[in-house]
Amino acid sequence: MGLLWRSYGLFAVLTLMGVLAQYEWQPKDAFDEIKVRFDKVNGDNCPILPPRDLTLPEDSVSHLPDIKDVNINPVFPNRTALLHLHNMALSRAFFWSYILQSRFIRPAINDTYDPGMMYYFLSTVADVSSNRHINASAIYFAPNSSFSSSYRGFFNKTFPRFAPRTYREDDFNDPIHLQKISTLNTFYVRDLGAFPPDSALHDYTIKNYHINEWYNLWLPDNVDKRHDTKTTYQVEIRYANNTNETFTFHGPPGADENPGPVKFTKPYFDCRRSNKWLVAAVTPIADIYPRHTQFRHIEYPTYTAVSVLEMDFERIDINQCPKGEGNKGPNIFADTARCKKETTECEPIDGWGFRRGGYQCRCKPGYRLPGVVRRPYLGEILERASDEQFYNGFDCMKIGWVQKVPIKWFRAPTYVREQYLNRYYEYKNFTTGPSSLHSHKLNINEVLKFILGVNARSCKNYHPQDLMLTGEFAYEAQKQFENEAKMAIRLANFISAFLQISDPSEVYSGKRVADKPLTEDQMMGETLALVLGNTRIWSATTLWDRRKFPNRTLFGPYAYKRELNTRKFNLEDLARYNKTGEEYIDKPFFRLLKQRWATNFDSLEKYYLKIRLRHNETGEYAQRYEHFPNFYHAATMDHGYWTTPEFDCKGYVKKWLITYAVPFFGWDSLKVKLEFKGVVAVSMNMLQLDINQCPDDYYEPNAFKNTHKCDEKSSYCVPILGRGYETGGYKCECLQGFEYPYEDLITYYDGQLVEAEFENIVNDKESRFETFKCRLAGAAALQVQFTIVVFVSLFGWILLRRNLQC
């Protein structure tokens, strides 16, 4: 019996040792070092840790968006959230620069045109509420640089410190939510400039204030010798009464300048605030300073504040693949993938965040997957594999008898050409021009020839119906233009919040006064900032319903640009078109949204605010806003409307435009229920979309679905990003059991090459289209299995003996 128990004990020890040693084959790397530092800090111990422990290396976030590269190279899917953070910070900096200097448009009076404190607070709230990826938003003013209209007798005076900041709060245990579920719709808002004068630790301008890197990136702005160092932007404004004005204002640096307008901080722990690891995008805000001196020669443009938008570091995908062409550094996580470099190569995939496994291992050129493996090896599986699984698997097999790429082309025989033309009959009998859009099966070349051929000159030759496409031609616009739609949602959220929370007639104790109603300059600046902050937005408009804007019957600021990279913009008030049929309230998307939101508002999203503002002009301490907590209702992405592509030959932007419109809401005159107030709309160029020619489900509304030219018997179609509104935006990957037969640096057939060679067959020219097929795997390999040889020999020997005995 004792021997039996000893055997059991020995077995348990060996099993335990085997489990503990299962992953010993994985050496520690840079990810483990960063993970230890990441887990070390929390909300309880961060105040006593040294500053070096509250930041991560700068290269912990790789492939940061660069404004100089946005319109040249495609943006990776796992960097679209960072790009939106970049664009939002830029857009807010442009707005605040515009509105702080717009007083020069209006006549000089002993009053200020600046927005009130509630405008600042609700603006930062809208930045966060409109996008789940953004964790916090703030505006940090330099000392004594912020002018305000929120106090009586405060003209031409400044706050010592002013920094409205909003961050998303975890409301799991919040008493106002009885469901005990985190809604992500509760926001904590505070003026960080409200602190006791003798408390230096709460001064956000000092270097060690919560690892204060965002402030020091641009401020203080010490202008040396020359004062004309700030970039200028020009806006041509046309008002409702048909008067014109050209306004030039100073803003953040241009995209062509070095450094650019946006800087990113290294990851830092937001201690004693949101208690999260954050990454911030920081953009400077320009103003004329000092103000109201009556001596313009001593007023000079300078950076008086910074716009800071932050997102959760844990939600940013890391790149574990080795550095190389198209995957350059700096990147601290480079080469931490587990792919077997002898036969496979690493390819990042999106959606993993800050954790291992966000990649897949593809076969290197000259290798193929085993016959039992269908897709590349997932990094998540490799990271969890034991040493036995790793060393005995996850390999690719070498391809035998590799062929050279053909260099001599031939014209296809007549019968081969006829076979292809019968299969793709749309290339044999087709129509041209607008009629090509209505064929039973589209000839993609003729369709694109028509769409790309329409311009400001030729559009007059077509009927207006020919310039309106169906939604099938804008497939995946909701996905590819999602960031642009979120910017419209942000403005709609802000207007809804301001109309529902800020009451101009409210009376406060002391010297504080309520914010004034929204002004024309503010709405023009907000609309203009959408176009300035995102290069893919060609026009933006804020359309107010009849008699919903203060002291105006109609008001519809419309901002647009005529060139892609420009510093000159146009701003129109569409209210000047007051003839029947020309009014903007007759636009189809405006009427549709107004009818949809005429009575029922139950499906709108509800956002809760906890606002703490300053006690008085000098700050001293933060106190609760009189209405604490507060809330407002606003629209989300699903509440908006996407229009079909249209070429407006009479419009200001003569391009194929796709418009996204989202409504905003406020209280009625009795403040009893919500009502529709207007629409925010942004328009994007359809030709910046990537078309998808690969097969898809029958119910997917894609006009170009299944128009690829891959050999379906041996390969399958995979879309490629960044090819734009052109043919060939795909690659032909070999199916399971097939292999790429050529000696090449890639393992697939490029769609652009396939389309070009197919065109040569259609035009009866020399072509190599017939060679774009994958080969049966292993069919050409000069290899012999020893087991098969032994078995055949043994079987032959047995048969031979039987024959001899007979």
mmCIF file of N, CA, C and O in Angstrom, residues 437 450-451 454-455 459 463-474 477 481 538-539 558 586-589 641-660 683-687 689 725:
data_model
loop_
_atom_site.group_PDB
_atom_site.id
_atom_site.type_symbol
_atom_site.label_atom_id
_atom_site.label_comp_id
_atom_site.label_asym_id
_atom_site.label_seq_id
_atom_site.Cartn_x
_atom_site.Cartn_y
_atom_site.Cartn_z
ATOM 1 N N LEU A 437 -24.108 51.555 -65.509
ATOM 2 C CA LEU A 437 -24.464 51.398 -64.100
ATOM 3 C C LEU A 437 -25.671 50.491 -63.908
ATOM 4 O O LEU A 437 -25.904 49.992 -62.801
ATOM 5 N N PHE A 450 -16.773 55.643 -66.284
ATOM 6 C CA PHE A 450 -17.787 56.702 -66.207
ATOM 7 C C PHE A 450 -17.654 57.500 -64.915
ATOM 8 O O PHE A 450 -17.626 58.733 -64.938
ATOM 9 N N ILE A 451 -17.551 56.787 -63.770
ATOM 10 C CA ILE A 451 -17.512 57.477 -62.481
ATOM 11 C C ILE A 451 -16.285 58.380 -62.385
ATOM 12 O O ILE A 451 -16.379 59.550 -61.985
ATOM 13 N N VAL A 454 -16.383 61.735 -64.560
ATOM 14 C CA VAL A 454 -17.250 62.866 -64.226
ATOM 15 C C VAL A 454 -16.460 63.890 -63.428
ATOM 16 O O VAL A 454 -15.831 63.566 -62.422
ATOM 17 N N ASN A 455 -16.459 65.130 -63.882
ATOM 18 C CA ASN A 455 -15.769 66.214 -63.185
ATOM 19 C C ASN A 455 -16.588 67.490 -63.314
ATOM 20 O O ASN A 455 -17.718 67.469 -63.814
ATOM 21 N N CYS A 459 -19.770 67.190 -65.928
ATOM 22 C CA CYS A 459 -21.018 66.850 -65.228
ATOM 23 C C CYS A 459 -22.231 67.506 -65.866
ATOM 24 O O CYS A 459 -23.353 66.997 -65.736
ATOM 25 N N HIS A 463 -27.619 63.844 -67.258
ATOM 26 C CA HIS A 463 -28.875 64.122 -66.563
ATOM 27 C C HIS A 463 -28.632 64.028 -65.056
ATOM 28 O O HIS A 463 -27.829 63.214 -64.602
ATOM 29 N N PRO A 464 -29.325 64.848 -64.257
ATOM 30 C CA PRO A 464 -29.105 64.787 -62.797
ATOM 31 C C PRO A 464 -29.286 63.395 -62.204
ATOM 32 O O PRO A 464 -28.610 63.032 -61.242
ATOM 33 N N GLN A 465 -30.178 62.582 -62.782
ATOM 34 C CA GLN A 465 -30.355 61.227 -62.255
ATOM 35 C C GLN A 465 -29.135 60.354 -62.501
ATOM 36 O O GLN A 465 -28.877 59.418 -61.744
ATOM 37 N N ASP A 466 -28.398 60.647 -63.573
ATOM 38 C CA ASP A 466 -27.178 59.875 -63.843
ATOM 39 C C ASP A 466 -26.086 60.173 -62.836
ATOM 40 O O ASP A 466 -25.123 59.397 -62.720
ATOM 41 N N LEU A 467 -26.206 61.295 -62.134
ATOM 42 C CA LEU A 467 -25.189 61.701 -61.167
ATOM 43 C C LEU A 467 -25.563 61.296 -59.747
ATOM 44 O O LEU A 467 -24.946 61.759 -58.788
ATOM 45 N N MET A 468 -26.566 60.447 -59.629
ATOM 46 C CA MET A 468 -26.962 59.915 -58.322
ATOM 47 C C MET A 468 -26.814 58.397 -58.362
ATOM 48 O O MET A 468 -27.504 57.716 -59.128
ATOM 49 N N LEU A 469 -25.900 57.853 -57.569
ATOM 50 C CA LEU A 469 -25.646 56.424 -57.538
ATOM 51 C C LEU A 469 -26.440 55.764 -56.415
ATOM 52 O O LEU A 469 -26.890 56.428 -55.478
ATOM 53 N N THR A 470 -26.574 54.464 -56.500
ATOM 54 C CA THR A 470 -27.210 53.719 -55.419
ATOM 55 C C THR A 470 -26.194 53.452 -54.314
ATOM 56 O O THR A 470 -24.979 53.600 -54.503
ATOM 57 N N GLY A 471 -26.686 53.029 -53.173
ATOM 58 C CA GLY A 471 -25.802 52.777 -52.044
ATOM 59 C C GLY A 471 -24.841 51.629 -52.270
ATOM 60 O O GLY A 471 -23.840 51.503 -51.558
ATOM 61 N N GLU A 472 -25.098 50.775 -53.276
ATOM 62 C CA GLU A 472 -24.196 49.664 -53.557
ATOM 63 C C GLU A 472 -22.807 50.128 -53.977
ATOM 64 O O GLU A 472 -21.829 49.411 -53.804
ATOM 65 N N PHE A 473 -22.726 51.336 -54.545
ATOM 66 C CA PHE A 473 -21.433 51.848 -55.000
ATOM 67 C C PHE A 473 -20.638 52.476 -53.860
ATOM 68 O O PHE A 473 -19.500 52.885 -54.071
ATOM 69 N N ALA A 474 -21.236 52.590 -52.692
ATOM 70 C CA ALA A 474 -20.531 53.122 -51.519
ATOM 71 C C ALA A 474 -20.456 52.053 -50.438
ATOM 72 O O ALA A 474 -20.595 52.340 -49.248
ATOM 73 N N ALA A 477 -18.911 52.244 -46.697
ATOM 74 C CA ALA A 477 -18.662 53.648 -46.374
ATOM 75 C C ALA A 477 -18.844 53.896 -44.879
ATOM 76 O O ALA A 477 -18.111 54.694 -44.279
ATOM 77 N N PHE A 481 -15.516 55.416 -43.376
ATOM 78 C CA PHE A 481 -15.690 56.824 -43.006
ATOM 79 C C PHE A 481 -16.234 56.966 -41.579
ATOM 80 O O PHE A 481 -16.861 57.971 -41.244
ATOM 81 N N TRP A 538 -14.648 66.977 -46.809
ATOM 82 C CA TRP A 538 -14.573 68.053 -47.792
ATOM 83 C C TRP A 538 -15.556 69.179 -47.487
ATOM 84 O O TRP A 538 -15.329 70.330 -47.871
ATOM 85 N N SER A 539 -16.634 68.870 -46.818
ATOM 86 C CA SER A 539 -17.581 69.913 -46.432
ATOM 87 C C SER A 539 -18.313 69.487 -45.177
ATOM 88 O O SER A 539 -18.467 68.288 -44.908
ATOM 89 N N TYR A 558 -22.078 76.581 -43.507
ATOM 90 C CA TYR A 558 -21.583 75.508 -44.381
ATOM 91 C C TYR A 558 -20.125 75.796 -44.704
ATOM 92 O O TYR A 558 -19.804 76.808 -45.326
ATOM 93 N N ASP A 586 -35.319 71.812 -47.023
ATOM 94 C CA ASP A 586 -35.941 70.928 -48.001
ATOM 95 C C ASP A 586 -35.005 69.826 -48.462
ATOM 96 O O ASP A 586 -35.395 69.005 -49.307
ATOM 97 N N LYS A 587 -33.792 69.797 -47.943
ATOM 98 C CA LYS A 587 -32.877 68.719 -48.304
ATOM 99 C C LYS A 587 -33.453 67.383 -47.845
ATOM 100 O O LYS A 587 -34.031 67.286 -46.760
ATOM 101 N N PRO A 588 -33.309 66.332 -48.642
ATOM 102 C CA PRO A 588 -33.931 65.038 -48.278
ATOM 103 C C PRO A 588 -33.491 64.513 -46.918
ATOM 104 O O PRO A 588 -34.326 64.038 -46.138
ATOM 105 N N PHE A 589 -32.183 64.574 -46.613
ATOM 106 C CA PHE A 589 -31.742 64.012 -45.330
ATOM 107 C C PHE A 589 -32.240 64.842 -44.160
ATOM 108 O O PHE A 589 -32.514 64.316 -43.076
ATOM 109 N N TYR A 641 -27.878 59.240 -40.500
ATOM 110 C CA TYR A 641 -28.352 58.808 -41.818
ATOM 111 C C TYR A 641 -27.232 58.986 -42.839
ATOM 112 O O TYR A 641 -26.616 60.058 -42.926
ATOM 113 N N TRP A 642 -26.978 57.926 -43.614
ATOM 114 C CA TRP A 642 -25.997 57.960 -44.691
ATOM 115 C C TRP A 642 -26.718 58.160 -46.017
ATOM 116 O O TRP A 642 -27.623 57.406 -46.356
ATOM 117 N N THR A 643 -26.300 59.151 -46.782
ATOM 118 C CA THR A 643 -26.890 59.367 -48.097
ATOM 119 C C THR A 643 -26.180 58.499 -49.136
ATOM 120 O O THR A 643 -25.077 57.991 -48.903
ATOM 121 N N THR A 644 -26.806 58.335 -50.276
ATOM 122 C CA THR A 644 -26.162 57.640 -51.391
ATOM 123 C C THR A 644 -25.205 58.612 -52.095
ATOM 124 O O THR A 644 -25.369 59.827 -52.001
ATOM 125 N N PRO A 645 -24.198 58.100 -52.809
ATOM 126 C CA PRO A 645 -23.245 58.996 -53.481
ATOM 127 C C PRO A 645 -23.936 59.866 -54.529
ATOM 128 O O PRO A 645 -24.828 59.421 -55.254
ATOM 129 N N GLU A 646 -23.496 61.099 -54.587
ATOM 130 C CA GLU A 646 -24.090 62.049 -55.528
ATOM 131 C C GLU A 646 -23.034 63.048 -55.978
ATOM 132 O O GLU A 646 -22.205 63.493 -55.178
ATOM 133 N N PHE A 647 -23.089 63.387 -57.251
ATOM 134 C CA PHE A 647 -22.223 64.436 -57.798
ATOM 135 C C PHE A 647 -23.084 65.671 -58.008
ATOM 136 O O PHE A 647 -23.902 65.730 -58.928
ATOM 137 N N ASP A 648 -22.918 66.658 -57.138
ATOM 138 C CA ASP A 648 -23.718 67.879 -57.185
ATOM 139 C C ASP A 648 -23.038 68.865 -58.128
ATOM 140 O O ASP A 648 -22.094 69.549 -57.760
ATOM 141 N N CYS A 649 -23.537 68.914 -59.349
ATOM 142 C CA CYS A 649 -22.895 69.752 -60.367
ATOM 143 C C CYS A 649 -23.063 71.236 -60.061
ATOM 144 O O CYS A 649 -22.287 72.063 -60.539
ATOM 145 N N LYS A 650 -24.069 71.583 -59.257
ATOM 146 C CA LYS A 650 -24.302 72.982 -58.902
ATOM 147 C C LYS A 650 -23.769 73.329 -57.517
ATOM 148 O O LYS A 650 -23.869 74.478 -57.089
ATOM 149 N N GLY A 651 -23.221 72.358 -56.822
ATOM 150 C CA GLY A 651 -22.746 72.587 -55.467
ATOM 151 C C GLY A 651 -21.372 73.227 -55.415
ATOM 152 O O GLY A 651 -20.711 73.471 -56.436
ATOM 153 N N TYR A 652 -20.922 73.480 -54.190
ATOM 154 C CA TYR A 652 -19.622 74.112 -53.994
ATOM 155 C C TYR A 652 -18.477 73.107 -54.160
ATOM 156 O O TYR A 652 -17.393 73.474 -54.609
ATOM 157 N N VAL A 653 -18.705 71.861 -53.767
ATOM 158 C CA VAL A 653 -17.685 70.821 -53.873
ATOM 159 C C VAL A 653 -18.128 69.861 -54.972
ATOM 160 O O VAL A 653 -19.025 69.046 -54.785
ATOM 161 N N LYS A 654 -17.496 69.961 -56.118
ATOM 162 C CA LYS A 654 -17.893 69.165 -57.280
ATOM 163 C C LYS A 654 -17.123 67.849 -57.272
ATOM 164 O O LYS A 654 -16.129 67.676 -57.980
ATOM 165 N N LYS A 655 -17.606 66.932 -56.452
ATOM 166 C CA LYS A 655 -17.041 65.600 -56.331
ATOM 167 C C LYS A 655 -18.167 64.624 -56.030
ATOM 168 O O LYS A 655 -19.294 65.036 -55.705
ATOM 169 N N TRP A 656 -17.839 63.321 -56.143
ATOM 170 C CA TRP A 656 -18.795 62.292 -55.723
ATOM 171 C C TRP A 656 -18.798 62.254 -54.194
ATOM 172 O O TRP A 656 -17.881 61.737 -53.577
ATOM 173 N N LEU A 657 -19.817 62.834 -53.584
ATOM 174 C CA LEU A 657 -19.855 62.998 -52.142
ATOM 175 C C LEU A 657 -20.817 62.018 -51.486
ATOM 176 O O LEU A 657 -21.900 61.730 -52.009
ATOM 177 N N ILE A 658 -20.389 61.513 -50.323
ATOM 178 C CA ILE A 658 -21.242 60.722 -49.439
ATOM 179 C C ILE A 658 -21.421 61.535 -48.168
ATOM 180 O O ILE A 658 -20.437 61.979 -47.565
ATOM 181 N N THR A 659 -22.640 61.731 -47.744
ATOM 182 C CA THR A 659 -22.936 62.593 -46.602
ATOM 183 C C THR A 659 -23.476 61.767 -45.448
ATOM 184 O O THR A 659 -24.324 60.880 -45.646
ATOM 185 N N TYR A 660 -22.971 62.071 -44.265
ATOM 186 C CA TYR A 660 -23.522 61.491 -43.036
ATOM 187 C C TYR A 660 -24.137 62.625 -42.226
ATOM 188 O O TYR A 660 -23.478 63.642 -41.945
ATOM 189 N N SER A 683 -19.516 65.634 -45.357
ATOM 190 C CA SER A 683 -19.479 64.991 -46.675
ATOM 191 C C SER A 683 -18.060 64.580 -47.002
ATOM 192 O O SER A 683 -17.113 65.357 -46.814
ATOM 193 N N MET A 684 -17.921 63.355 -47.527
ATOM 194 C CA MET A 684 -16.622 62.793 -47.882
ATOM 195 C C MET A 684 -16.611 62.384 -49.349
ATOM 196 O O MET A 684 -17.663 62.109 -49.939
ATOM 197 N N ASN A 685 -15.419 62.352 -49.925
ATOM 198 C CA ASN A 685 -15.247 61.983 -51.323
ATOM 199 C C ASN A 685 -15.353 60.464 -51.474
ATOM 200 O O ASN A 685 -14.563 59.722 -50.888
ATOM 201 N N MET A 686 -16.312 59.998 -52.273
ATOM 202 C CA MET A 686 -16.507 58.563 -52.460
ATOM 203 C C MET A 686 -15.273 57.892 -53.056
ATOM 204 O O MET A 686 -15.002 56.713 -52.794
ATOM 205 N N LEU A 687 -14.500 58.627 -53.842
ATOM 206 C CA LEU A 687 -13.348 58.034 -54.512
ATOM 207 C C LEU A 687 -12.218 57.722 -53.551
ATOM 208 O O LEU A 687 -11.220 57.115 -53.948
ATOM 209 N N LEU A 689 -12.777 55.783 -51.042
ATOM 210 C CA LEU A 689 -13.123 54.463 -50.533
ATOM 211 C C LEU A 689 -12.277 53.394 -51.220
ATOM 212 O O LEU A 689 -11.819 53.569 -52.352
ATOM 213 N N TYR A 725 -10.486 53.759 -55.215
ATOM 214 C CA TYR A 725 -11.617 53.427 -56.082
ATOM 215 C C TYR A 725 -11.108 53.005 -57.458
ATOM 216 O O TYR A 725 -11.400 53.639 -58.481
#
